[in-house]
Tab-separated table of C-alpha atoms and ligand atoms in Angstrom:
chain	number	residue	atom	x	y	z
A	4	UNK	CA	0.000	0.000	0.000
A	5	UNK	CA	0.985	3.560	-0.682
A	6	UNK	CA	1.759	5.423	2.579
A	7	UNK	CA	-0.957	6.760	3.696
A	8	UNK	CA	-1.423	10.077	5.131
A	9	UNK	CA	-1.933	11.453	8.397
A	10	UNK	CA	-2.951	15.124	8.405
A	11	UNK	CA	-2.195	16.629	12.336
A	12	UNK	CA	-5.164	19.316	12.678
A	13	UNK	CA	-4.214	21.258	15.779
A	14	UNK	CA	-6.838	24.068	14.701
A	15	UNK	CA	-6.477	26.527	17.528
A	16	UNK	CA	-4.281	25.155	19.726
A	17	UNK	CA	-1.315	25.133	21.578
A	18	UNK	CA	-1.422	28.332	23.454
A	19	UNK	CA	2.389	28.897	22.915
A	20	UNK	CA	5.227	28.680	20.727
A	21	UNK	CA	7.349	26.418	23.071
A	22	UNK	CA	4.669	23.439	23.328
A	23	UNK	CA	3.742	23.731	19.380
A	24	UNK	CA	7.458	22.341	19.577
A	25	UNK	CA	7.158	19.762	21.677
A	26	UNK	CA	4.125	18.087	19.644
A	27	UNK	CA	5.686	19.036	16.509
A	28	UNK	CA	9.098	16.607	17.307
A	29	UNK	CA	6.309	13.825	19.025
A	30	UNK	CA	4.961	13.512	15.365
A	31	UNK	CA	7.839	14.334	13.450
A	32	UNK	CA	7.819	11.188	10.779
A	33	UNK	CA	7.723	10.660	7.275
A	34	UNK	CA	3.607	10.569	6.058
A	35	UNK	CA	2.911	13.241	8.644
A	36	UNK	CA	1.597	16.497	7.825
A	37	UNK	CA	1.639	18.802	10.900
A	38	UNK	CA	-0.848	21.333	9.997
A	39	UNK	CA	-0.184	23.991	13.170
A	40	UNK	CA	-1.954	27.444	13.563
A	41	UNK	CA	-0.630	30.500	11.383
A	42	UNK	CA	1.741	31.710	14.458
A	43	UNK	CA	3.480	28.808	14.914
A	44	UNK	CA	4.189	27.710	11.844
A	45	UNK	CA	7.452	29.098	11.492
A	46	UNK	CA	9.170	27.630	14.708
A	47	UNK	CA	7.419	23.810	13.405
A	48	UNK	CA	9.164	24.056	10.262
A	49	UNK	CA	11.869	24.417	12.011
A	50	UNK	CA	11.756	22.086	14.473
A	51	UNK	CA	10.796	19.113	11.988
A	52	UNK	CA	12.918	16.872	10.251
A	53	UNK	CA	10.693	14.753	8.277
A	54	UNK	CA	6.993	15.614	8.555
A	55	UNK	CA	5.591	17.657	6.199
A	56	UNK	CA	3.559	21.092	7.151
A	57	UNK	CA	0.649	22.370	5.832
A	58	UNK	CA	-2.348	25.306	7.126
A	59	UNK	CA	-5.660	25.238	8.248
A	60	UNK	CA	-7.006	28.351	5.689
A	61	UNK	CA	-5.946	30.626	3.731
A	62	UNK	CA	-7.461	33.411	1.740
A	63	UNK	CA	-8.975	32.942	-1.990
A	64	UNK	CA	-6.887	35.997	-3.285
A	65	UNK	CA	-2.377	36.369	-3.076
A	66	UNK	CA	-2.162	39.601	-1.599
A	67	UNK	CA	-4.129	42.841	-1.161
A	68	UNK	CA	-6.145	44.507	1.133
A	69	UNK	CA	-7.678	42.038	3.376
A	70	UNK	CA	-7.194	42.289	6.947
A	71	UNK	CA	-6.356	39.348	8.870
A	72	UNK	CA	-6.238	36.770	6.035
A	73	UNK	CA	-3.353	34.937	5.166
A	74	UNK	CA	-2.003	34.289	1.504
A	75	UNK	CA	-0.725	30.902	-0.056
A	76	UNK	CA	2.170	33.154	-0.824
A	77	UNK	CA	3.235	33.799	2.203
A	78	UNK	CA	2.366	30.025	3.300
A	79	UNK	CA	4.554	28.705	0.244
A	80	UNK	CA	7.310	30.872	1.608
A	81	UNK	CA	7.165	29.310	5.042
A	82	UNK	CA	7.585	26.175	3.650
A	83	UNK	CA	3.772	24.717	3.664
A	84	UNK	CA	3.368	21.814	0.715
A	85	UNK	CA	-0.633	21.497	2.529
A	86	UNK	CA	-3.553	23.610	2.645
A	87	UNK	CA	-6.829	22.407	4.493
A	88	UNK	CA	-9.941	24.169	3.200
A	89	UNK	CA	-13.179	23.846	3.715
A	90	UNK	CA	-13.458	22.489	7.265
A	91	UNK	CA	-16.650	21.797	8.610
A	92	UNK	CA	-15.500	24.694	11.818
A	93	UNK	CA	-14.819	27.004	8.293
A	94	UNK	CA	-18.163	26.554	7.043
A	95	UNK	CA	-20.462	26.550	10.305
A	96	UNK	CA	-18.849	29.625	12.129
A	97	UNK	CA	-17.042	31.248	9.448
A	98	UNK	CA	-19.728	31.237	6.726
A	99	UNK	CA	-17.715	29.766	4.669
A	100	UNK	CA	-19.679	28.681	0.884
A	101	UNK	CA	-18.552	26.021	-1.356
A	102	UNK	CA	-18.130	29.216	-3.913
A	103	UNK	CA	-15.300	30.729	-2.176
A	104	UNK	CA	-14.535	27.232	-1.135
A	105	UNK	CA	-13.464	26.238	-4.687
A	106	UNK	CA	-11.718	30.110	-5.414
A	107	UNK	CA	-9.502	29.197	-2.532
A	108	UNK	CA	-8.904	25.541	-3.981
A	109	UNK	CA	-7.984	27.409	-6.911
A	110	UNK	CA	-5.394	29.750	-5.697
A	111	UNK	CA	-3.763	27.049	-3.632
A	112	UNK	CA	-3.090	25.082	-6.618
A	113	UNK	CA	-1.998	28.065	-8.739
A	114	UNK	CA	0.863	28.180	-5.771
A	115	UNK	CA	2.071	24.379	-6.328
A	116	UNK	CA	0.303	23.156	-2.832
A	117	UNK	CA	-1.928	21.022	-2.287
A	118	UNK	CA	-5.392	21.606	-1.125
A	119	UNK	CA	-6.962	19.296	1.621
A	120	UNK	CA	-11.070	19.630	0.614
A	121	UNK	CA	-12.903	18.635	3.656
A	122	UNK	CA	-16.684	17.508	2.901
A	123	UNK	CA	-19.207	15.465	4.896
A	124	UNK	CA	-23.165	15.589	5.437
A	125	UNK	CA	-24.082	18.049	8.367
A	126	UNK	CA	-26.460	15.986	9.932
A	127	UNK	CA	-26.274	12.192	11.127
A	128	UNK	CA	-29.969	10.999	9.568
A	129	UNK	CA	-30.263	12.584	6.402
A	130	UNK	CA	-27.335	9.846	4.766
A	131	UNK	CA	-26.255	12.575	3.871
A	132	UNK	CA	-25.388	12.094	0.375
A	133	UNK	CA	-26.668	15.255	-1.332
A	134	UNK	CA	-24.135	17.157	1.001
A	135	UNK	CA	-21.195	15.181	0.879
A	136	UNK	CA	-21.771	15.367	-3.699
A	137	UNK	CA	-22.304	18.938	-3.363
A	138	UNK	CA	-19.577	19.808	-1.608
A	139	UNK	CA	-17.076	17.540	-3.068
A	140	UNK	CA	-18.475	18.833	-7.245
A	141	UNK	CA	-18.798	22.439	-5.943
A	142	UNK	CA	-15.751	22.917	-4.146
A	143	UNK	CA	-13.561	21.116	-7.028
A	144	UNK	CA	-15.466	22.488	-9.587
A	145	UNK	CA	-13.623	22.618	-12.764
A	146	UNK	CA	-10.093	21.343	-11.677
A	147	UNK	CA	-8.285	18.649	-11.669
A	148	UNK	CA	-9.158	16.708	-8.745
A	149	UNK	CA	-6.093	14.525	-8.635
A	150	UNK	CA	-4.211	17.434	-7.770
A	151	UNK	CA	-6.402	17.810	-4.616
A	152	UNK	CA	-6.973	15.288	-1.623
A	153	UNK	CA	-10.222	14.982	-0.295
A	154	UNK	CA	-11.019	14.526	3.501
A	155	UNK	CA	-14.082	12.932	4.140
A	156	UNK	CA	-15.471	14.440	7.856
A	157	UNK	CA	-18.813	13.389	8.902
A	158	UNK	CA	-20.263	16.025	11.377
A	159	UNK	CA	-21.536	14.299	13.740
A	160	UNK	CA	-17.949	12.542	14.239
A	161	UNK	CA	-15.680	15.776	14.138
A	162	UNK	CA	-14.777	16.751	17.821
A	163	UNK	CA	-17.368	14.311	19.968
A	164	UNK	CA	-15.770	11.463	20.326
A	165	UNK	CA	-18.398	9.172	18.469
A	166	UNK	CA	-16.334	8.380	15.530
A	167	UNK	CA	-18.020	7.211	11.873
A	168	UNK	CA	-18.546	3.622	12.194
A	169	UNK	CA	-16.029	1.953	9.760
A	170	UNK	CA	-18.044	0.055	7.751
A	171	UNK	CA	-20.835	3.419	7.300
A	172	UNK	CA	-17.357	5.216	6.392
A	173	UNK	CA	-16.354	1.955	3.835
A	174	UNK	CA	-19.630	3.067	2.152
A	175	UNK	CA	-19.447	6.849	1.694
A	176	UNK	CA	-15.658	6.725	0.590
A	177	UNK	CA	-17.152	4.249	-2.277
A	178	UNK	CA	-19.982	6.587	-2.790
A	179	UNK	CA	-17.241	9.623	-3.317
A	180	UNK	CA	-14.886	7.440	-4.767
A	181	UNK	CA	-17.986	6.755	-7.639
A	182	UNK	CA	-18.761	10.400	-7.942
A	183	UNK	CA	-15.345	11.571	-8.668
A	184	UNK	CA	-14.815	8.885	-11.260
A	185	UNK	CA	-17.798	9.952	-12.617
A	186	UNK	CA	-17.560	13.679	-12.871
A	187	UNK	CA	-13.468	13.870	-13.367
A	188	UNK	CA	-10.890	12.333	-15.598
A	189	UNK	CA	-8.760	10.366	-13.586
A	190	UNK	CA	-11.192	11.175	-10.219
A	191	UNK	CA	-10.211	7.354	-8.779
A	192	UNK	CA	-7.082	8.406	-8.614
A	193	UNK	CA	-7.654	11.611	-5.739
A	194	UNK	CA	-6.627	10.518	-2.316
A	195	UNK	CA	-10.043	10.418	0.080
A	196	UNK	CA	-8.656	10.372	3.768
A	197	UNK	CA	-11.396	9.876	6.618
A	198	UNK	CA	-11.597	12.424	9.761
A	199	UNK	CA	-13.777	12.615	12.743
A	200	UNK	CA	-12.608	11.193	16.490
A	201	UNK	CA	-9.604	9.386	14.997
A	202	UNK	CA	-7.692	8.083	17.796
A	203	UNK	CA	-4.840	5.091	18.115
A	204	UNK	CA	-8.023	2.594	18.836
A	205	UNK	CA	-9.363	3.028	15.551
A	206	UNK	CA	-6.968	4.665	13.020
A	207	UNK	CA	-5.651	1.886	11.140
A	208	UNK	CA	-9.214	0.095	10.465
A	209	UNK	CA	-10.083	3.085	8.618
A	210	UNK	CA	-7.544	2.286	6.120
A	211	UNK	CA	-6.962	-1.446	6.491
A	212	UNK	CA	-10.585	-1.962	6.252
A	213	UNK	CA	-12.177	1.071	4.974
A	214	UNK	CA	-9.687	1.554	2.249
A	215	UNK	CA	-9.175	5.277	3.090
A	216	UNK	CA	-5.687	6.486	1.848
A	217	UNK	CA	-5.194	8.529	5.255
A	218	UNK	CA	-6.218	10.129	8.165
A	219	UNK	CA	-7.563	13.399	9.150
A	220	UNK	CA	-6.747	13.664	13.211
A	221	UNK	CA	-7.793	16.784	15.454
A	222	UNK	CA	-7.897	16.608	19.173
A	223	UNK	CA	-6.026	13.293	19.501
A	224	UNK	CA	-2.867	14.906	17.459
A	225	UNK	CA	-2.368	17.272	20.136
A	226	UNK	CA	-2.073	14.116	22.675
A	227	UNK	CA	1.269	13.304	22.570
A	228	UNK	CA	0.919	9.437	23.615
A	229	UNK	CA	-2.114	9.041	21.289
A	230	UNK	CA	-0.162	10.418	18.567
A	231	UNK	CA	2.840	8.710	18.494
A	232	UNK	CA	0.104	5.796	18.856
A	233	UNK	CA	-1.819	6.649	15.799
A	234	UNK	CA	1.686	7.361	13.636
A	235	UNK	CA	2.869	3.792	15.007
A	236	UNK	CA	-0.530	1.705	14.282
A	237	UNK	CA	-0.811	3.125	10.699
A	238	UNK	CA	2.723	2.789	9.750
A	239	UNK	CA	3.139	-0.788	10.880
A	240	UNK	CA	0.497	-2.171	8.330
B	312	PGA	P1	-11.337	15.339	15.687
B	312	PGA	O1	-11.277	16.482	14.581
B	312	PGA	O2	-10.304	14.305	15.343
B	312	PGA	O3	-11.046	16.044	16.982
B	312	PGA	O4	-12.711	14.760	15.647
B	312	PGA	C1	-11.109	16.179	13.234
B	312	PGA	C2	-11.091	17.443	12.430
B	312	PGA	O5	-11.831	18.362	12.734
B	312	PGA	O6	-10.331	17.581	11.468
């Protein structure tokens, strides 16, 4: 099997510079993208050897008058290869529309990084399909989707605890797996990573079972122990 990704989400945490370090080194391994808050990004570059780095946002245009948003520019400079957009948090307190969803997507690529494009039905009953093919044809739109790595995030699994049952996830990566081969030359071939209460308990089923091609992981990536867990279960398969 290729080696599969795992994609560190720290959204807004640490607090400070010094313990952004200290996770950073715990998860420092080939496969790993540490994806650290804007202000720390610098000192994790740094501080890794091996992992890659990547963002949480960025802005839809490369410079300009904007106040408070960050360009791909400035995160190619740093040394990000990643870019998450499109996060569930980005759309549900941020507004965030799967129209400037797919401008962003845009100008990430135009920088030579690669976009993370988070999708996933917002509620548990609905199955949730409509949502999940929305977002994922919307937010790619007209580009090339093999270029971009997809992150399927159920809602109802992001942040609780209650992660996607593996074989429920099995079915929706086939479902997006179907649409992009059916809307994109070459769709099979985008990566589709599942997120939503990874921890070291059930990381690897998602991909030795599920068939996802890596891992999404928020609050557990900041546990140091569960981390080094997660990197060690996945990497020994
Ligand atoms: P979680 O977050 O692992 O804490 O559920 C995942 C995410 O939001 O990317």
């Amino acid at each position: 099997m290729e080696n599969p990704l795992i994609v560190a989400n720290w959204k807004m945490n640490p607090q400070t510079t010094e313990e952004a370090k200290t996770i950073a080194l715990s998860s420092d391994r080939k496969g790993v993208v540490i994806c650290p808050p804007f202000a720390f990004i610098k000192s994790v570059k740094e501080r890794v050897k091996k992992a890659e780095i990547g963002a949480q946002n960025c802005f839809s245009e490369k410079k300009g008058a904007f106040t408070g948003e960050t360009s791909p520019v400035m995160l190619k400079k740093l040394g990000c290869r990643y870019v998450i957009i499109g996060h569930s948090e980005r759309r549900e307190y941020f507004g965030e529309n799967n129209n400037l969803i797919n401008k962003k997507i845009k100008v990430v690529l135009k920088e030579g990084l690669t976009p993370i494009l988070c999708i996933g039905e917002m509620k548990k009953d609905t199955g949730g399909m409509d949502d999940i093919k929305e977002q994922l044809v919307e937010g790619v739109g007209d580009l090339q989707v093999k270029k971009i790595i997809i992150a399927y995030e159920p809602i109802f699994a992001i942040g609780t605890n209650l992660p996607c049952d593996v074989e429920e996830a099995e079915k929706k990566k086939v479902f997006i797996k179907n649409v992009l081969a059916k809307n994109y030359s070459k769709g099979e071939q985008a990566a589709v990573l599942y997120g939503g209460s990874v921890n070291s308990k059930n990381a690897s089923s998602y991909i030795k079972k599920a068939g996802f091609q890596g891992l999404l992981v928020g609050g557990a990536s900041l546990k140091i122990k569960e981390m080094k867990k997660i990197i060690e279960n996945v990497y020994s398969l």
